[in-house]
mmCIF file of C-alpha atoms in Angstrom:
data_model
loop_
_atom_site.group_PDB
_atom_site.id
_atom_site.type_symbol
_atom_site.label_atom_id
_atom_site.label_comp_id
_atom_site.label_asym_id
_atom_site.label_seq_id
_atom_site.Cartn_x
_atom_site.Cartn_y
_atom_site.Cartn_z
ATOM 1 C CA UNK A 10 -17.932 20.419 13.951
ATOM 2 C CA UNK A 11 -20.584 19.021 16.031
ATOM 3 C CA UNK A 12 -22.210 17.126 13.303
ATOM 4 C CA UNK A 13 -19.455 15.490 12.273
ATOM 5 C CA UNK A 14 -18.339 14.849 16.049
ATOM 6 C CA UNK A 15 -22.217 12.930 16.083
ATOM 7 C CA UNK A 16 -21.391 11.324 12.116
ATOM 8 C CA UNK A 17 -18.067 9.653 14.139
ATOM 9 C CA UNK A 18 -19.473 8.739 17.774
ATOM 10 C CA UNK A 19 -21.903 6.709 18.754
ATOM 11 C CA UNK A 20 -21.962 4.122 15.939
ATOM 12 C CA UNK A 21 -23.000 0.477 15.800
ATOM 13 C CA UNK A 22 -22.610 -1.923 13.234
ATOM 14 C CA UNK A 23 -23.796 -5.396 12.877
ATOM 15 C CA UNK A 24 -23.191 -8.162 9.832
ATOM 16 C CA UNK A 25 -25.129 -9.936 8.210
ATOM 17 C CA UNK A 26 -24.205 -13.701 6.492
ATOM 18 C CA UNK A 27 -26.800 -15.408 4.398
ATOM 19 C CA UNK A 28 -29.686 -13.859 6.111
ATOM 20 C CA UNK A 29 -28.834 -14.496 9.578
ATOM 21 C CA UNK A 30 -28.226 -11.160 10.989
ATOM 22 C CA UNK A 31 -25.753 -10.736 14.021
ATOM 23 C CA UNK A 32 -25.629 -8.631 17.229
ATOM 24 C CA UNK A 33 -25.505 -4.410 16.970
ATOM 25 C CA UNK A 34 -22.119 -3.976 18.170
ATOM 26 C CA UNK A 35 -20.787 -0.509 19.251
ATOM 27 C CA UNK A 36 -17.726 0.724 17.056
ATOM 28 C CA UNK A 37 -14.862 2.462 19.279
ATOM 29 C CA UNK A 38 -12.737 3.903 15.824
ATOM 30 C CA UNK A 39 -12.742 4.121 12.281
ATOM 31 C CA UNK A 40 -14.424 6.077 9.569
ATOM 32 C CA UNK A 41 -17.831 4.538 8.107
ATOM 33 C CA UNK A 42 -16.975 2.591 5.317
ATOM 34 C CA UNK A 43 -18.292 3.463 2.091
ATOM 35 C CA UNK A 44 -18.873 7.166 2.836
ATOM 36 C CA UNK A 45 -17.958 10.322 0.982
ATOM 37 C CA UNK A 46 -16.739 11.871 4.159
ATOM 38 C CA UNK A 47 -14.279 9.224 5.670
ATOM 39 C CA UNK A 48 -11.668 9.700 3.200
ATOM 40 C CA UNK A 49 -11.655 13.338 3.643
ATOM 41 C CA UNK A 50 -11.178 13.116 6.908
ATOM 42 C CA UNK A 51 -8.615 10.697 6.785
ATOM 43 C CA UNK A 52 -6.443 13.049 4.287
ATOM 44 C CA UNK A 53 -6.751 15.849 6.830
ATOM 45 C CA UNK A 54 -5.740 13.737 9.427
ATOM 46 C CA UNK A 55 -2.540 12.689 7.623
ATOM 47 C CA UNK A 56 -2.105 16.203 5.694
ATOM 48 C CA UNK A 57 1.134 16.450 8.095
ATOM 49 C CA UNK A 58 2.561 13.283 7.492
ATOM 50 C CA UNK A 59 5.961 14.119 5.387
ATOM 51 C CA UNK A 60 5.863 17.738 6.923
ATOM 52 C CA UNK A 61 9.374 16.785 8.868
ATOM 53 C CA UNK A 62 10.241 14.169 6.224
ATOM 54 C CA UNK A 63 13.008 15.330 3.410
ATOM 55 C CA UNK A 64 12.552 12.046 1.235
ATOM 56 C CA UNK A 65 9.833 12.616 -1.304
ATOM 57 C CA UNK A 66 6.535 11.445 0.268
ATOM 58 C CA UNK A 67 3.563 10.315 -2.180
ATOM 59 C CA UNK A 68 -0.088 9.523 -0.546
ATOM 60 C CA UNK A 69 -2.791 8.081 -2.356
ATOM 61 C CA UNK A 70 -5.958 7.014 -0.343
ATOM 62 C CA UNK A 71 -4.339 4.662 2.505
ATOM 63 C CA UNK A 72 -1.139 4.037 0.644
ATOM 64 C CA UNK A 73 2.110 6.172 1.231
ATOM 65 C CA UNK A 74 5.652 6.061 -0.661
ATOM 66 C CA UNK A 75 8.923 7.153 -0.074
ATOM 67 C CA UNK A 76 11.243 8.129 -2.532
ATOM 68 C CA UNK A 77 14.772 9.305 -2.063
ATOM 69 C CA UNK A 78 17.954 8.937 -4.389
ATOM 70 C CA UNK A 79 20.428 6.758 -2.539
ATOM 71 C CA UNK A 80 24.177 6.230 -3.893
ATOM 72 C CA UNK A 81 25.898 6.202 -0.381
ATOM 73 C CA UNK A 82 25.884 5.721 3.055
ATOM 74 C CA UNK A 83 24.995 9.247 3.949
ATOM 75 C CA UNK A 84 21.834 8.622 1.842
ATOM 76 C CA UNK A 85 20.704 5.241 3.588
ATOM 77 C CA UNK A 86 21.152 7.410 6.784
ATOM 78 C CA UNK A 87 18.607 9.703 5.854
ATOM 79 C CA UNK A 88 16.026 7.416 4.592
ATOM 80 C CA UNK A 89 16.069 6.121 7.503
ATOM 81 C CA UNK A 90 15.896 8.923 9.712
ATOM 82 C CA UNK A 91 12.937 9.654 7.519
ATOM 83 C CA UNK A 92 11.394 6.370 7.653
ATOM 84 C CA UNK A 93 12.214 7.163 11.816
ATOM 85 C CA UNK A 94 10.330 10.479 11.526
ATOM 86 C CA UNK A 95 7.141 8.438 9.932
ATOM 87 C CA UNK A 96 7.233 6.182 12.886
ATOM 88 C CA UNK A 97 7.449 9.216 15.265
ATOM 89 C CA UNK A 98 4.624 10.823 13.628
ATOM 90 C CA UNK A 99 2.294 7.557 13.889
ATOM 91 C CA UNK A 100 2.968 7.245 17.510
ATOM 92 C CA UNK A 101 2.224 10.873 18.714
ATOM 93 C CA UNK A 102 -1.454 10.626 16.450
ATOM 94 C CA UNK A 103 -1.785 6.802 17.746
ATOM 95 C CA UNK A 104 -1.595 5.189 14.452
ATOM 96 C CA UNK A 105 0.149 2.027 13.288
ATOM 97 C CA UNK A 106 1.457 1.164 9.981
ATOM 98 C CA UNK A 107 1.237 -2.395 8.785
ATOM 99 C CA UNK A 108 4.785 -2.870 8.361
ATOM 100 C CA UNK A 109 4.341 -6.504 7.150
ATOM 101 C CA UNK A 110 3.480 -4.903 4.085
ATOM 102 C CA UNK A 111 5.938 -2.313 4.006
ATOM 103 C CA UNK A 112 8.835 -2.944 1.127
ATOM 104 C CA UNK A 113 11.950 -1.809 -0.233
ATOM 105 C CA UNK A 114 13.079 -1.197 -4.007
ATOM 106 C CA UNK A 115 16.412 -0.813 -4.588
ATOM 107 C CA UNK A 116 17.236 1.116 -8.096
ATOM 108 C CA UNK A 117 20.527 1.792 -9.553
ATOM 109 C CA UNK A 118 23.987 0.364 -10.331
ATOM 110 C CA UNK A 119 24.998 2.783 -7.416
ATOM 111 C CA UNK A 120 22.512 1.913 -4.592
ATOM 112 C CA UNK A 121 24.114 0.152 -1.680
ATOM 113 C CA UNK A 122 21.584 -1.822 -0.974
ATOM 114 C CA UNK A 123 20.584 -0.982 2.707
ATOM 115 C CA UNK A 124 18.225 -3.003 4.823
ATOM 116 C CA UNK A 125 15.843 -0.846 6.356
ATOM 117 C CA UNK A 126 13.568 -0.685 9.503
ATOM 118 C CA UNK A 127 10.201 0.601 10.865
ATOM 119 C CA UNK A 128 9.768 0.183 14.677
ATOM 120 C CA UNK A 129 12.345 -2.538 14.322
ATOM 121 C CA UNK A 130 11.142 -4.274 12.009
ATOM 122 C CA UNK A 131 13.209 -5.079 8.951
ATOM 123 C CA UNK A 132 11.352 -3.736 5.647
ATOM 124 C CA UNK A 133 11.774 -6.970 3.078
ATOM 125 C CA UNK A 134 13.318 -5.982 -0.294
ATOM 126 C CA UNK A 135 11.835 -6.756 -3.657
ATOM 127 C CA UNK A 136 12.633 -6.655 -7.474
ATOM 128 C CA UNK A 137 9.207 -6.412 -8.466
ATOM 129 C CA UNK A 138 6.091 -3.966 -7.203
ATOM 130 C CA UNK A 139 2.688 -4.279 -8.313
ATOM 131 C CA UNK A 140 1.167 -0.554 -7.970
ATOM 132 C CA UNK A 141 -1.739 0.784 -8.798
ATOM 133 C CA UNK A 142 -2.248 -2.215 -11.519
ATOM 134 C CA UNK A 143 1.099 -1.444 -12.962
ATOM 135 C CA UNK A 144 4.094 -3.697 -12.564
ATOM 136 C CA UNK A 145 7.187 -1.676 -11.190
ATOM 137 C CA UNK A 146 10.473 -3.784 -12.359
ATOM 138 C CA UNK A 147 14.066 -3.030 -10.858
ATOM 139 C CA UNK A 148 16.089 -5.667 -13.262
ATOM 140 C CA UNK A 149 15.581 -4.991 -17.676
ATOM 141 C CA UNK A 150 16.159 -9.046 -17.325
ATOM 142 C CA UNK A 151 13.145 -9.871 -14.734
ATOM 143 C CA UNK A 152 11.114 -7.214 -17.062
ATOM 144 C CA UNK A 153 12.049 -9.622 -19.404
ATOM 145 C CA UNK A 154 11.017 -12.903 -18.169
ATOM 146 C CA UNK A 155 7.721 -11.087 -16.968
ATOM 147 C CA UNK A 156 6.916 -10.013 -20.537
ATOM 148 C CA UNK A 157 7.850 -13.858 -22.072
ATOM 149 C CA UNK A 158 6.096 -15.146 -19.246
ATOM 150 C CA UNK A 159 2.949 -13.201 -20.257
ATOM 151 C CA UNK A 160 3.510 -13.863 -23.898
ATOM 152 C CA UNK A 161 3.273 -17.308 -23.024
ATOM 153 C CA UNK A 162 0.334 -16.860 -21.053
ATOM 154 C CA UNK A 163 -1.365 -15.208 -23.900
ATOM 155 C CA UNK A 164 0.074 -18.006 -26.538
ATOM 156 C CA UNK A 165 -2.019 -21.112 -24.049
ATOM 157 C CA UNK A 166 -5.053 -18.967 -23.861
ATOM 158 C CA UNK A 167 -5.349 -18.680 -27.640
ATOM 159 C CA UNK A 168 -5.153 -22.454 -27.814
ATOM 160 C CA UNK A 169 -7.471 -23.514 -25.614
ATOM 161 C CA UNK A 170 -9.809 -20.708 -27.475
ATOM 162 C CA UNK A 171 -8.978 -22.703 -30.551
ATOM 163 C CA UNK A 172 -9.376 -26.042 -29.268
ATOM 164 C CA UNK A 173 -12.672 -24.563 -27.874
ATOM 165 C CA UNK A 174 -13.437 -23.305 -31.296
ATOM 166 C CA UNK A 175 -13.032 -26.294 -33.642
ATOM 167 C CA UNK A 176 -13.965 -28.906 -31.094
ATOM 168 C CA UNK A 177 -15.457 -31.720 -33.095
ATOM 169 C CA UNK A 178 -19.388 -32.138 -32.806
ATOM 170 C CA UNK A 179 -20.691 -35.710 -31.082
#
């Protein structure tokens, strides 16, 4: 334990821009970037984070998602009591989640549609979720629009390839 103790204290860091290299500067918190240990030690550090949480919790690197079937009030209670408990937990191991890029995705005919908070903050609500490189769509019609929209997107590519192509010769 003591080596890591030395890996985390201690540190200094400096940048450098263009060649011109900056003060050392000592570093109070944080994992070193770029290292194999740091994200280790950040997922043991938030191994308990759903452990009081009955939504489904999914964690992958620094990103976390709740998941919880909603279809009345009694559900929109509990999320967020859960999203509560998540708060709870980053205060007691002095943490802060960005909430500005915290959002809601509301799925299903039968979903009421609840606005949400995180330390009083109100979570904004979207159709659409980019994760993990893969679009996310609530609405068959936005999926829709998405795909023509890309279609067409494809479609003005392949004519400026062709215009590119049989460009006359000065």
């Amino acid at each position: 334990m003591r080596t890591v103790g030395n890996w985390l204290s201690k540190r200094r860091q400096r940048v450098c821009v263009k060649g011109v290299k900056f003060t050392w500067e000592e570093v109070c918190s944080g994992v070193r970037q770029g290292s194999v240990l740091g994200p280790l030690l950040f997922l043991i550090y938030i191994n308990d984070l759903e452990e009081d949480v009955v939504s489904k919790v999914f964690k992958f690197a620094d990103d976390t998602k709740l998941f919880r079937q909603v279809s009345d009030m009694v559900d929109t209670v509990g999320m967020q009591e859960d999203l509560d408990r998540l708060v709870e937990w980053a205060d007691k191991w002095q943490m802060q989640f960005n909430v500005s890029k915290y959002e809601v995705m509301h799925v299903g005919k039968k979903n009421p549609r609840h606005s949400y908070y995180m330390s009083s903050n109100g979570l904004k609500s979207v159709e659409v979720e980019k994760d993990l490189g893969q679009f996310i769509v609530v609405s068959l019609l936005l999926l829709l629009l998405l795909l023509l929209l890309l279609l067409l997107l494809l479609l003005l590519l392949l004519l400026l390839l062709l215009l590119l192509l049989f460009e006359p010769i000065i």
